[in-house]
């Protein structure tokens, strides 16, 4: 199930089974995974349990699993989004910050969308610079970069700059590699206007045109574990999520629903690859029945 609660008295294995369930959900697409084989066993040795816990921590550090504990002061602002005050040099500023659920939903939705089609991934600057310029310059004395009506020729590169010749002969100008890197990262030239831009722009276009690789992104499952879920005010914390987390109303479901969030006005929905696991201590009589 996309939403489930493990409940029972203290010591009945709620946390123990939370780790197992989270791992099962994440690795269900991996048929021969060693961890999957371990999870099929009813009992585990200390070493096997240690291995499962280490794998759980690995996914947690990678951002596929998030863990939060509910309490009476926990609210919508921490869970979905809210206005937070920040102090910088004795000045107070107020910003809308996403909560743990919104951040995890955004990450899961990005993966959900990318898994539907071939995702274009942009190589980092160092890789492209080496493949398209450094390696080719080793094979040839000069590398031709085509311009609109002419060309220029890269002849030498050091740690900081690119030396080039104009089509009509030698040039005293150089192009700075750090400028080219910033342009590449931005995807456009926001630094140099006029002058040397006539050389930066075609070189940038040359790099960007050959920078993308298409790759198939596999669908990954993401999990939010809510410990002591009955200690929080569920209606206050979840807000509109009470509706959005229903399986049929998730993104991709047959009754998909998105709502506008109150602080940012963002359209928000919950993807199909986000699982919620709650734990609940039924022996704690100081807590009222959960909504």
PDB file of C-alpha atoms in Angstrom, residues 54-262:
ATOM      1  CA  UNK A  54      23.409  -0.302   6.619  1.00  0.00           C
ATOM      2  CA  UNK A  55      21.449  -0.524   3.346  1.00  0.00           C
ATOM      3  CA  UNK A  56      18.599   1.448   4.935  1.00  0.00           C
ATOM      4  CA  UNK A  57      21.049   4.197   5.966  1.00  0.00           C
ATOM      5  CA  UNK A  58      22.522   4.212   2.454  1.00  0.00           C
ATOM      6  CA  UNK A  59      19.111   4.964   0.900  1.00  0.00           C
ATOM      7  CA  UNK A  60      18.417   7.502   3.649  1.00  0.00           C
ATOM      8  CA  UNK A  61      21.654   9.367   2.907  1.00  0.00           C
ATOM      9  CA  UNK A  62      20.841   9.250  -0.816  1.00  0.00           C
ATOM     10  CA  UNK A  63      17.547  11.058  -0.158  1.00  0.00           C
ATOM     11  CA  UNK A  64      15.147   8.199  -1.000  1.00  0.00           C
ATOM     12  CA  UNK A  65      14.061   7.770   2.615  1.00  0.00           C
ATOM     13  CA  UNK A  66      13.147  10.569   5.006  1.00  0.00           C
ATOM     14  CA  UNK A  67      12.333  10.128   8.706  1.00  0.00           C
ATOM     15  CA  UNK A  68      10.293  12.469  10.881  1.00  0.00           C
ATOM     16  CA  UNK A  69       8.720  12.217  14.341  1.00  0.00           C
ATOM     17  CA  UNK A  70       5.367  13.867  15.045  1.00  0.00           C
ATOM     18  CA  UNK A  71       4.717  15.701  18.327  1.00  0.00           C
ATOM     19  CA  UNK A  72       2.146  18.179  19.638  1.00  0.00           C
ATOM     20  CA  UNK A  73       4.065  21.257  18.404  1.00  0.00           C
ATOM     21  CA  UNK A  74       4.619  19.878  14.896  1.00  0.00           C
ATOM     22  CA  UNK A  75       2.573  21.665  12.233  1.00  0.00           C
ATOM     23  CA  UNK A  76       1.750  22.195   8.563  1.00  0.00           C
ATOM     24  CA  UNK A  77       4.574  24.723   8.233  1.00  0.00           C
ATOM     25  CA  UNK A  78       7.223  22.096   9.030  1.00  0.00           C
ATOM     26  CA  UNK A  79       5.530  19.328   7.042  1.00  0.00           C
ATOM     27  CA  UNK A  80       4.367  21.044   3.816  1.00  0.00           C
ATOM     28  CA  UNK A  81       5.424  24.706   3.671  1.00  0.00           C
ATOM     29  CA  UNK A  82       5.427  27.798   5.820  1.00  0.00           C
ATOM     30  CA  UNK A  83       6.928  31.215   6.473  1.00  0.00           C
ATOM     31  CA  UNK A  84      10.194  31.043   8.397  1.00  0.00           C
ATOM     32  CA  UNK A  85      12.111  33.941   9.942  1.00  0.00           C
ATOM     33  CA  UNK A  86      15.857  34.205   9.322  1.00  0.00           C
ATOM     34  CA  UNK A  87      18.339  36.540  11.002  1.00  0.00           C
ATOM     35  CA  UNK A  88      21.263  37.898   8.957  1.00  0.00           C
ATOM     36  CA  UNK A  89      23.494  40.620  10.405  1.00  0.00           C
ATOM     37  CA  UNK A  90      20.812  41.759  12.865  1.00  0.00           C
ATOM     38  CA  UNK A  91      18.217  41.929  10.079  1.00  0.00           C
ATOM     39  CA  UNK A  92      15.190  39.653  10.105  1.00  0.00           C
ATOM     40  CA  UNK A  93      13.817  38.361   6.801  1.00  0.00           C
ATOM     41  CA  UNK A  94      10.818  36.121   6.183  1.00  0.00           C
ATOM     42  CA  UNK A  95      10.836  33.464   3.488  1.00  0.00           C
ATOM     43  CA  UNK A  96       8.492  30.668   2.465  1.00  0.00           C
ATOM     44  CA  UNK A  97      10.331  27.396   3.061  1.00  0.00           C
ATOM     45  CA  UNK A  98       9.257  23.946   1.853  1.00  0.00           C
ATOM     46  CA  UNK A  99       8.645  21.287   4.501  1.00  0.00           C
ATOM     47  CA  UNK A 100       9.943  17.739   4.515  1.00  0.00           C
ATOM     48  CA  UNK A 101       6.921  16.306   2.672  1.00  0.00           C
ATOM     49  CA  UNK A 102       6.943  18.918  -0.102  1.00  0.00           C
ATOM     50  CA  UNK A 103      10.684  18.486  -0.699  1.00  0.00           C
ATOM     51  CA  UNK A 104      10.404  14.697  -0.891  1.00  0.00           C
ATOM     52  CA  UNK A 105       7.325  14.917  -3.153  1.00  0.00           C
ATOM     53  CA  UNK A 106       9.184  17.245  -5.531  1.00  0.00           C
ATOM     54  CA  UNK A 107      12.116  14.828  -5.702  1.00  0.00           C
ATOM     55  CA  UNK A 108       9.823  11.834  -6.300  1.00  0.00           C
ATOM     56  CA  UNK A 109       7.789  13.709  -8.952  1.00  0.00           C
ATOM     57  CA  UNK A 110      10.925  14.704 -10.850  1.00  0.00           C
ATOM     58  CA  UNK A 111      11.972  11.052 -11.025  1.00  0.00           C
ATOM     59  CA  UNK A 112       8.396   9.989 -11.913  1.00  0.00           C
ATOM     60  CA  UNK A 113       8.314  12.393 -14.888  1.00  0.00           C
ATOM     61  CA  UNK A 114      11.827  11.585 -16.090  1.00  0.00           C
ATOM     62  CA  UNK A 115      11.154   7.835 -16.030  1.00  0.00           C
ATOM     63  CA  UNK A 116       8.385   8.260 -18.616  1.00  0.00           C
ATOM     64  CA  UNK A 117      10.718   9.432 -21.359  1.00  0.00           C
ATOM     65  CA  UNK A 118      14.347   9.551 -22.364  1.00  0.00           C
ATOM     66  CA  UNK A 119      15.874  12.180 -20.136  1.00  0.00           C
ATOM     67  CA  UNK A 120      18.463  14.550 -21.604  1.00  0.00           C
ATOM     68  CA  UNK A 121      21.358  14.802 -19.224  1.00  0.00           C
ATOM     69  CA  UNK A 122      23.931  17.581 -19.588  1.00  0.00           C
ATOM     70  CA  UNK A 123      27.562  16.570 -19.166  1.00  0.00           C
ATOM     71  CA  UNK A 124      29.655  18.609 -16.749  1.00  0.00           C
ATOM     72  CA  UNK A 125      31.884  21.315 -18.205  1.00  0.00           C
ATOM     73  CA  UNK A 126      35.193  19.560 -17.483  1.00  0.00           C
ATOM     74  CA  UNK A 127      34.091  16.441 -19.407  1.00  0.00           C
ATOM     75  CA  UNK A 128      32.864  18.377 -22.457  1.00  0.00           C
ATOM     76  CA  UNK A 129      35.903  20.676 -22.475  1.00  0.00           C
ATOM     77  CA  UNK A 130      38.242  17.676 -22.466  1.00  0.00           C
ATOM     78  CA  UNK A 131      36.331  15.687 -25.113  1.00  0.00           C
ATOM     79  CA  UNK A 132      35.659  18.527 -27.545  1.00  0.00           C
ATOM     80  CA  UNK A 133      38.661  20.776 -27.125  1.00  0.00           C
ATOM     81  CA  UNK A 134      41.641  19.293 -25.254  1.00  0.00           C
ATOM     82  CA  UNK A 135      41.517  15.840 -26.871  1.00  0.00           C
ATOM     83  CA  UNK A 136      41.000  17.259 -30.368  1.00  0.00           C
ATOM     84  CA  UNK A 137      43.787  19.796 -29.916  1.00  0.00           C
ATOM     85  CA  UNK A 138      46.168  16.933 -29.160  1.00  0.00           C
ATOM     86  CA  UNK A 139      45.370  15.396 -32.555  1.00  0.00           C
ATOM     87  CA  UNK A 140      45.595  18.640 -34.526  1.00  0.00           C
ATOM     88  CA  UNK A 141      47.789  21.722 -34.244  1.00  0.00           C
ATOM     89  CA  UNK A 142      44.737  23.971 -34.324  1.00  0.00           C
ATOM     90  CA  UNK A 143      41.014  23.461 -33.665  1.00  0.00           C
ATOM     91  CA  UNK A 144      38.623  25.310 -35.967  1.00  0.00           C
ATOM     92  CA  UNK A 145      35.566  26.931 -34.389  1.00  0.00           C
ATOM     93  CA  UNK A 146      33.038  28.095 -36.972  1.00  0.00           C
ATOM     94  CA  UNK A 147      31.476  31.528 -36.715  1.00  0.00           C
ATOM     95  CA  UNK A 148      28.564  32.977 -38.719  1.00  0.00           C
ATOM     96  CA  UNK A 149      30.651  34.175 -41.638  1.00  0.00           C
ATOM     97  CA  UNK A 150      34.139  33.026 -40.748  1.00  0.00           C
ATOM     98  CA  UNK A 151      36.140  30.878 -38.288  1.00  0.00           C
ATOM     99  CA  UNK A 152      38.753  31.214 -35.588  1.00  0.00           C
ATOM    100  CA  UNK A 153      41.340  28.635 -34.535  1.00  0.00           C
ATOM    101  CA  UNK A 154      42.192  27.519 -31.007  1.00  0.00           C
ATOM    102  CA  UNK A 155      45.959  26.973 -30.892  1.00  0.00           C
ATOM    103  CA  UNK A 156      46.948  26.715 -27.221  1.00  0.00           C
ATOM    104  CA  UNK A 157      45.349  26.171 -23.795  1.00  0.00           C
ATOM    105  CA  UNK A 158      46.745  26.546 -20.293  1.00  0.00           C
ATOM    106  CA  UNK A 159      45.068  26.312 -16.888  1.00  0.00           C
ATOM    107  CA  UNK A 160      43.289  29.663 -17.191  1.00  0.00           C
ATOM    108  CA  UNK A 161      42.990  30.766 -20.795  1.00  0.00           C
ATOM    109  CA  UNK A 162      42.441  29.781 -24.414  1.00  0.00           C
ATOM    110  CA  UNK A 163      44.727  31.341 -27.046  1.00  0.00           C
ATOM    111  CA  UNK A 164      43.361  31.571 -30.577  1.00  0.00           C
ATOM    112  CA  UNK A 165      44.098  32.907 -34.040  1.00  0.00           C
ATOM    113  CA  UNK A 166      41.639  34.866 -36.137  1.00  0.00           C
ATOM    114  CA  UNK A 167      40.934  33.673 -39.677  1.00  0.00           C
ATOM    115  CA  UNK A 168      43.162  36.438 -40.992  1.00  0.00           C
ATOM    116  CA  UNK A 169      46.158  35.743 -38.763  1.00  0.00           C
ATOM    117  CA  UNK A 170      47.426  35.796 -35.196  1.00  0.00           C
ATOM    118  CA  UNK A 171      45.425  37.354 -32.367  1.00  0.00           C
ATOM    119  CA  UNK A 172      46.570  39.041 -29.165  1.00  0.00           C
ATOM    120  CA  UNK A 173      43.277  38.166 -27.470  1.00  0.00           C
ATOM    121  CA  UNK A 174      42.552  35.227 -25.155  1.00  0.00           C
ATOM    122  CA  UNK A 175      39.334  33.647 -23.827  1.00  0.00           C
ATOM    123  CA  UNK A 176      39.141  32.894 -20.090  1.00  0.00           C
ATOM    124  CA  UNK A 177      38.165  29.314 -19.241  1.00  0.00           C
ATOM    125  CA  UNK A 178      36.324  30.392 -16.064  1.00  0.00           C
ATOM    126  CA  UNK A 179      34.088  32.699 -18.168  1.00  0.00           C
ATOM    127  CA  UNK A 180      33.367  29.877 -20.597  1.00  0.00           C
ATOM    128  CA  UNK A 181      32.518  27.515 -17.711  1.00  0.00           C
ATOM    129  CA  UNK A 182      30.054  30.005 -16.180  1.00  0.00           C
ATOM    130  CA  UNK A 183      28.405  30.475 -19.582  1.00  0.00           C
ATOM    131  CA  UNK A 184      28.177  26.715 -20.067  1.00  0.00           C
ATOM    132  CA  UNK A 185      26.615  26.187 -16.618  1.00  0.00           C
ATOM    133  CA  UNK A 186      24.066  28.966 -17.303  1.00  0.00           C
ATOM    134  CA  UNK A 187      23.389  27.669 -20.817  1.00  0.00           C
ATOM    135  CA  UNK A 188      23.944  31.159 -22.287  1.00  0.00           C
ATOM    136  CA  UNK A 189      26.360  34.077 -22.330  1.00  0.00           C
ATOM    137  CA  UNK A 190      25.366  36.495 -19.556  1.00  0.00           C
ATOM    138  CA  UNK A 191      28.905  37.793 -18.970  1.00  0.00           C
ATOM    139  CA  UNK A 192      30.522  39.186 -22.117  1.00  0.00           C
ATOM    140  CA  UNK A 193      28.606  41.674 -24.285  1.00  0.00           C
ATOM    141  CA  UNK A 194      30.233  42.966 -27.482  1.00  0.00           C
ATOM    142  CA  UNK A 195      33.963  42.658 -28.124  1.00  0.00           C
ATOM    143  CA  UNK A 196      35.069  39.086 -27.419  1.00  0.00           C
ATOM    144  CA  UNK A 197      31.462  37.814 -27.344  1.00  0.00           C
ATOM    145  CA  UNK A 198      31.827  37.138 -31.088  1.00  0.00           C
ATOM    146  CA  UNK A 199      34.337  34.411 -30.127  1.00  0.00           C
ATOM    147  CA  UNK A 200      32.794  33.242 -26.833  1.00  0.00           C
ATOM    148  CA  UNK A 201      29.335  32.696 -28.344  1.00  0.00           C
ATOM    149  CA  UNK A 202      30.249  30.282 -31.176  1.00  0.00           C
ATOM    150  CA  UNK A 203      32.572  28.353 -28.843  1.00  0.00           C
ATOM    151  CA  UNK A 204      29.798  28.107 -26.246  1.00  0.00           C
ATOM    152  CA  UNK A 205      27.325  26.967 -28.918  1.00  0.00           C
ATOM    153  CA  UNK A 206      29.829  24.324 -30.061  1.00  0.00           C
ATOM    154  CA  UNK A 207      30.082  22.952 -26.509  1.00  0.00           C
ATOM    155  CA  UNK A 208      26.352  23.069 -25.763  1.00  0.00           C
ATOM    156  CA  UNK A 209      25.373  21.414 -29.055  1.00  0.00           C
ATOM    157  CA  UNK A 210      27.456  18.375 -28.131  1.00  0.00           C
ATOM    158  CA  UNK A 211      26.820  18.366 -24.376  1.00  0.00           C
ATOM    159  CA  UNK A 212      23.625  16.351 -23.994  1.00  0.00           C
ATOM    160  CA  UNK A 213      23.325  12.602 -23.663  1.00  0.00           C
ATOM    161  CA  UNK A 214      19.999  10.811 -23.683  1.00  0.00           C
ATOM    162  CA  UNK A 215      19.518   8.256 -20.979  1.00  0.00           C
ATOM    163  CA  UNK A 216      16.606   6.249 -19.630  1.00  0.00           C
ATOM    164  CA  UNK A 217      15.936   7.105 -15.997  1.00  0.00           C
ATOM    165  CA  UNK A 218      14.524   4.201 -13.999  1.00  0.00           C
ATOM    166  CA  UNK A 219      11.546   4.773 -11.709  1.00  0.00           C
ATOM    167  CA  UNK A 220      12.607   4.937  -8.052  1.00  0.00           C
ATOM    168  CA  UNK A 221      10.411   4.680  -4.981  1.00  0.00           C
ATOM    169  CA  UNK A 222      10.668   7.273  -2.204  1.00  0.00           C
ATOM    170  CA  UNK A 223       9.534   6.741   1.378  1.00  0.00           C
ATOM    171  CA  UNK A 224       8.531   9.030   4.211  1.00  0.00           C
ATOM    172  CA  UNK A 225       8.550   7.345   7.607  1.00  0.00           C
ATOM    173  CA  UNK A 226       6.461   9.128  10.245  1.00  0.00           C
ATOM    174  CA  UNK A 227       7.283   7.914  13.741  1.00  0.00           C
ATOM    175  CA  UNK A 228       4.685   8.405  16.509  1.00  0.00           C
ATOM    176  CA  UNK A 229       2.132   9.501  13.895  1.00  0.00           C
ATOM    177  CA  UNK A 230      -0.685   9.606  16.476  1.00  0.00           C
ATOM    178  CA  UNK A 231       1.144  12.187  18.626  1.00  0.00           C
ATOM    179  CA  UNK A 232       0.582  14.967  16.076  1.00  0.00           C
ATOM    180  CA  UNK A 233      -2.593  16.833  15.156  1.00  0.00           C
ATOM    181  CA  UNK A 234      -3.160  15.017  11.853  1.00  0.00           C
ATOM    182  CA  UNK A 235      -5.735  17.455  10.406  1.00  0.00           C
ATOM    183  CA  UNK A 236      -3.482  20.429  11.181  1.00  0.00           C
ATOM    184  CA  UNK A 237      -0.267  18.836   9.887  1.00  0.00           C
ATOM    185  CA  UNK A 238      -1.587  17.243   6.688  1.00  0.00           C
ATOM    186  CA  UNK A 239      -4.089  19.909   5.607  1.00  0.00           C
ATOM    187  CA  UNK A 240      -5.067  19.259   1.968  1.00  0.00           C
ATOM    188  CA  UNK A 241      -2.744  16.238   1.863  1.00  0.00           C
ATOM    189  CA  UNK A 242      -5.484  14.170   3.503  1.00  0.00           C
ATOM    190  CA  UNK A 243      -7.099  14.123   0.048  1.00  0.00           C
ATOM    191  CA  UNK A 244      -3.945  14.166  -2.077  1.00  0.00           C
ATOM    192  CA  UNK A 245      -2.344  11.044  -0.579  1.00  0.00           C
ATOM    193  CA  UNK A 246      -5.246   8.779  -1.566  1.00  0.00           C
ATOM    194  CA  UNK A 247      -3.962   6.353  -4.257  1.00  0.00           C
ATOM    195  CA  UNK A 248      -6.600   7.264  -6.865  1.00  0.00           C
ATOM    196  CA  UNK A 249      -6.003  11.000  -6.405  1.00  0.00           C
ATOM    197  CA  UNK A 250      -2.233  10.931  -6.792  1.00  0.00           C
ATOM    198  CA  UNK A 251      -0.449  12.204  -9.902  1.00  0.00           C
ATOM    199  CA  UNK A 252      -0.957   9.543 -12.560  1.00  0.00           C
ATOM    200  CA  UNK A 253      -4.084   8.173 -10.819  1.00  0.00           C
ATOM    201  CA  UNK A 254      -7.463   8.023 -12.547  1.00  0.00           C
ATOM    202  CA  UNK A 255      -8.827  10.809 -10.270  1.00  0.00           C
ATOM    203  CA  UNK A 256      -5.648  12.886 -10.140  1.00  0.00           C
ATOM    204  CA  UNK A 257      -5.959  16.053  -8.068  1.00  0.00           C
ATOM    205  CA  UNK A 258      -3.610  19.011  -7.655  1.00  0.00           C
ATOM    206  CA  UNK A 259      -4.199  21.927  -5.305  1.00  0.00           C
ATOM    207  CA  UNK A 260      -2.719  25.415  -4.945  1.00  0.00           C
ATOM    208  CA  UNK A 261      -0.658  25.674  -1.782  1.00  0.00           C
ATOM    209  CA  UNK A 262      -1.608  28.585   0.500  1.00  0.00           C
TER     210      UNK A 262
END
